Amino acid sequence: DAGITQSPRHKVTETGTPVTLRCHQTENHRYMYWYRQDPGHGLRLIHYSYGVKDTDKGEVSDGYSVSRSKTEDFLLTLESATSSQTSVYFCAISESGTGGTLGSPLHFGNGTRLTVT
Amino acid sequence: GQNIDQPTEMTATEGAIVQINCTYQTSGFNGLFWYQQHAGEAPTFLSYNVLDGLEEKGRFSSFLSRSKGYSYLLLKELQMKDSASYLCAVRDPSGGSYIPTFGRGTSLIVHP
């Protein structure tokens, strides 16, 4: 299994509070991603990173920010949590961004279940 | 834009064969992935197709037809542990990003 650790695994927070989720990898992969997964929507990309300090927005980036100061760490911040951000958040990594012969599939962490009350 | 369709739910019997279809409409194409996700767990990579044809890995096979925008995942000799969601994801580089877009997944229930 790819060495990906997400923390915390579970979190309950109140509306309006800031929340930071952490993703740590030991694979030295260049690409890191944050997805959220909700019933009826599948996995949707929030933000991704293609290198240290290099990040870009995904499909559902509003209300989220990210930072990557080291290759191994990718942080997702909810500046002011809302109930619509209650979800399961997955971090993923990939060796390459473009695929190549083997496709460079994404490998996922175990997820963080976030509840905003 | 991208449109990826999979059936929402399927049921099958232990020991049988099941085929999970995925159709996609994308501006470009650079590979299709299948993932398995058990309830409460992370998605795990099953297969990758970039050229037309069948890729076989043990009990699991994946097929791709680029001209038809169609793929299927074939699971043989079904076991109870195969009960899970199966996610189809397509890499479309036409917008400048190679990041895969996921379908909503197919929930497979295997019963005795």
Coordinates of C-alpha atoms in Angstrom, one line a residue:
Chain A
D1 CA 0.0 0.0 0.0
A2 CA 1.1 3.5 -0.8
G3 CA 2.3 5.4 2.3
I4 CA -0.4 8.0 2.8
T5 CA -1.6 9.1 6.2
Q6 CA -4.5 11.5 6.7
S7 CA -5.2 13.2 10.0
P8 CA -7.5 13.5 11.8
R9 CA -9.5 10.5 10.8
H10 CA -12.7 12.0 12.3
K11 CA -13.6 15.5 13.2
V12 CA -16.7 17.3 14.4
T13 CA -16.6 21.1 14.3
E14 CA -19.0 24.0 14.5
T15 CA -20.1 26.2 11.7
G16 CA -17.8 29.2 11.3
T17 CA -14.7 27.6 12.7
P18 CA -11.5 27.0 10.7
V19 CA -10.4 23.4 10.1
T20 CA -7.2 22.0 8.7
L21 CA -6.8 18.5 7.4
R22 CA -3.4 17.0 6.8
C23 CA -2.1 14.6 4.3
H24 CA 1.3 13.1 4.7
Q25 CA 3.0 10.8 2.1
T26 CA 6.2 8.8 2.3
E27 CA 6.4 7.9 -1.4
N28 CA 8.1 11.1 -2.6
H29 CA 5.4 11.5 -5.3
R30 CA 5.1 14.9 -7.0
Y31 CA 1.4 15.0 -7.4
M32 CA -1.1 15.3 -4.5
Y33 CA -4.8 15.8 -4.5
W34 CA -7.8 16.5 -2.2
Y35 CA -11.2 15.0 -3.1
R36 CA -14.5 15.1 -1.3
Q37 CA -16.9 12.2 -1.5
D38 CA -20.7 12.7 -1.0
P39 CA -23.6 10.4 -1.6
G40 CA -24.9 10.8 -5.2
H41 CA -21.9 12.8 -6.3
G42 CA -19.0 10.5 -6.2
L43 CA -15.4 11.8 -5.8
R44 CA -15.0 15.5 -6.7
L45 CA -11.6 17.2 -6.9
I46 CA -11.1 20.2 -4.5
H47 CA -7.5 21.2 -5.1
Y48 CA -4.3 19.6 -6.3
S49 CA -0.6 20.1 -6.2
Y50 CA 2.0 19.4 -8.8
G51 CA 5.0 20.3 -6.7
V52 CA 6.1 22.3 -3.6
K53 CA 4.2 25.6 -3.5
D54 CA 2.5 24.7 -6.8
T55 CA -1.2 24.2 -6.5
D56 CA -4.4 24.7 -8.5
K57 CA -8.1 24.6 -8.1
G58 CA -10.4 21.7 -8.9
E59 CA -14.1 21.4 -9.6
V60 CA -15.3 22.3 -6.0
S61 CA -12.7 24.7 -4.6
D62 CA -14.9 27.4 -3.2
G63 CA -14.5 27.7 0.6
Y64 CA -11.2 25.7 0.6
S65 CA -7.5 26.6 0.5
V66 CA -4.4 24.4 0.3
S67 CA -0.7 24.6 1.0
R68 CA 2.2 22.5 0.2
S69 CA 5.5 23.6 1.8
K70 CA 7.2 20.2 1.6
T71 CA 6.9 17.3 -0.8
E72 CA 5.4 15.0 1.8
D73 CA 2.7 17.3 3.2
F74 CA -0.4 18.7 1.7
L75 CA -2.8 20.6 3.9
L76 CA -6.5 21.4 3.2
T77 CA -8.0 24.3 5.1
L78 CA -11.6 25.2 5.5
E79 CA -11.4 28.9 6.5
S80 CA -14.9 29.0 7.9
A81 CA -16.6 25.7 7.9
T82 CA -20.2 25.4 6.7
S83 CA -22.7 22.5 7.0
S84 CA -22.4 21.9 3.3
Q85 CA -18.7 20.9 3.9
T86 CA -19.8 17.9 5.9
S87 CA -18.2 15.1 3.9
V88 CA -15.6 12.5 3.7
Y89 CA -12.3 14.0 2.5
F90 CA -9.7 11.8 0.7
C91 CA -6.2 12.7 -0.1
A92 CA -4.5 11.0 -3.1
I93 CA -1.1 10.9 -4.6
S94 CA 0.3 9.9 -8.0
E95 CA 3.8 9.6 -9.3
S96 CA 3.1 11.4 -12.6
G97 CA 0.4 13.8 -13.7
T98 CA 0.1 12.7 -17.2
G99 CA -0.1 8.9 -17.1
G100 CA 2.6 7.3 -19.2
T101 CA 2.4 3.6 -20.1
L102 CA 1.2 2.4 -16.7
G103 CA -1.3 5.3 -16.2
S104 CA 0.2 6.6 -13.0
P105 CA -3.0 5.8 -11.0
L106 CA -4.0 7.8 -8.0
H107 CA -3.5 6.1 -4.6
F108 CA -5.8 7.2 -1.8
G109 CA -5.4 7.8 1.9
N110 CA -8.0 6.3 4.4
G111 CA -10.0 9.5 4.5
T112 CA -11.2 12.1 7.0
R113 CA -14.8 12.1 8.0
L114 CA -15.7 15.7 8.8
T115 CA -19.0 16.8 10.4
V116 CA -19.9 20.5 10.6
T117 CA -22.7 21.1 13.1
Chain B
G1 CA -17.1 19.0 -20.3
Q2 CA -17.1 15.5 -19.1
N3 CA -19.9 13.0 -18.6
I4 CA -19.3 9.6 -17.0
D5 CA -22.2 7.2 -16.5
Q6 CA -22.4 4.0 -14.5
P7 CA -25.3 2.1 -13.2
T8 CA -26.1 3.1 -9.6
E9 CA -26.5 -0.4 -8.2
M10 CA -26.2 -4.0 -9.3
T11 CA -26.8 -7.3 -7.6
A12 CA -25.3 -10.7 -8.4
T13 CA -25.0 -14.2 -6.9
E14 CA -21.8 -15.7 -5.4
G15 CA -19.9 -17.7 -7.9
A16 CA -21.5 -15.9 -10.9
I17 CA -20.0 -13.4 -13.4
V18 CA -21.0 -9.7 -13.4
Q19 CA -20.2 -6.9 -15.9
I20 CA -20.2 -3.3 -14.7
N21 CA -20.4 -0.8 -17.6
C22 CA -19.1 2.7 -17.8
T23 CA -19.8 5.1 -20.7
Y24 CA -18.1 8.4 -21.1
Q25 CA -18.3 11.5 -23.2
T26 CA -15.2 13.6 -23.1
S27 CA -13.4 16.0 -25.3
G28 CA -10.2 14.1 -25.1
F29 CA -9.0 10.8 -23.7
N30 CA -5.8 9.7 -22.0
G31 CA -6.8 6.6 -20.0
L32 CA -9.6 5.0 -18.0
F33 CA -9.3 3.6 -14.5
W34 CA -11.4 1.3 -12.4
Y35 CA -11.3 1.4 -8.6
Q36 CA -12.9 -0.7 -5.9
Q37 CA -14.2 0.9 -2.7
H38 CA -15.5 -1.0 0.3
A39 CA -17.9 0.8 2.6
G40 CA -16.0 3.1 4.9
E41 CA -12.7 2.6 3.2
A42 CA -10.5 4.3 0.6
P43 CA -10.8 3.5 -3.1
T44 CA -8.1 1.1 -4.3
F45 CA -6.8 0.9 -7.8
L46 CA -7.9 -2.1 -9.9
S47 CA -7.1 -1.5 -13.6
Y48 CA -6.0 0.9 -16.2
N49 CA -6.9 0.9 -19.9
V50 CA -5.5 3.4 -22.5
L51 CA -5.7 1.2 -25.6
D52 CA -8.7 -0.7 -27.0
G53 CA -9.1 -4.2 -25.8
L54 CA -9.2 -6.4 -22.7
E55 CA -6.9 -6.3 -19.8
E56 CA -7.0 -9.3 -17.5
K57 CA -5.9 -9.5 -13.9
G58 CA -7.0 -12.7 -12.2
R59 CA -10.7 -12.7 -11.6
F60 CA -11.0 -9.1 -12.8
S61 CA -10.9 -7.9 -16.4
S62 CA -11.4 -4.5 -17.9
F63 CA -12.3 -3.7 -21.5
L64 CA -12.1 -0.4 -23.4
S65 CA -13.5 0.8 -26.7
R66 CA -12.4 4.4 -27.3
S67 CA -14.5 4.8 -30.4
K68 CA -17.6 4.0 -28.5
G69 CA -16.7 5.8 -25.3
Y70 CA -17.3 2.6 -23.4
S71 CA -15.6 0.4 -20.8
Y72 CA -16.6 -2.5 -18.6
L73 CA -15.3 -4.2 -15.6
L74 CA -15.8 -8.0 -15.6
L75 CA -15.8 -9.8 -12.3
K76 CA -15.7 -13.6 -12.4
E77 CA -16.3 -16.3 -9.7
L78 CA -17.9 -13.7 -7.5
Q79 CA -17.1 -13.8 -3.8
M80 CA -19.0 -12.1 -1.0
K81 CA -16.0 -9.9 -0.4
D82 CA -16.5 -8.4 -3.9
S83 CA -19.5 -6.5 -2.5
A84 CA -18.3 -2.9 -2.8
S85 CA -18.6 0.2 -5.0
Y86 CA -16.8 0.2 -8.3
L87 CA -15.6 3.6 -9.6
C88 CA -14.9 4.4 -13.2
A89 CA -12.5 7.4 -13.8
V90 CA -11.5 9.0 -17.1
R91 CA -8.4 11.1 -17.8
D92 CA -9.3 13.9 -20.3
P93 CA -6.4 16.2 -21.1
S94 CA -8.4 18.6 -23.4
G95 CA -8.8 21.2 -20.7
G96 CA -5.1 21.2 -19.9
S97 CA -5.3 19.0 -16.8
Y98 CA -4.7 15.2 -16.8
I99 CA -6.4 14.6 -13.5
P100 CA -9.0 11.8 -13.7
T101 CA -12.7 12.6 -13.3
F102 CA -14.7 10.0 -11.4
G103 CA -18.1 8.6 -12.2
R104 CA -20.6 8.3 -9.3
G105 CA -19.8 4.6 -8.8
T106 CA -21.7 1.4 -9.0
S107 CA -22.7 -0.4 -5.8
L108 CA -22.4 -4.1 -6.3
I109 CA -24.2 -6.4 -3.8
V110 CA -23.2 -10.1 -3.9
H111 CA -25.6 -12.4 -2.2
P112 CA -25.2 -16.1 -1.4

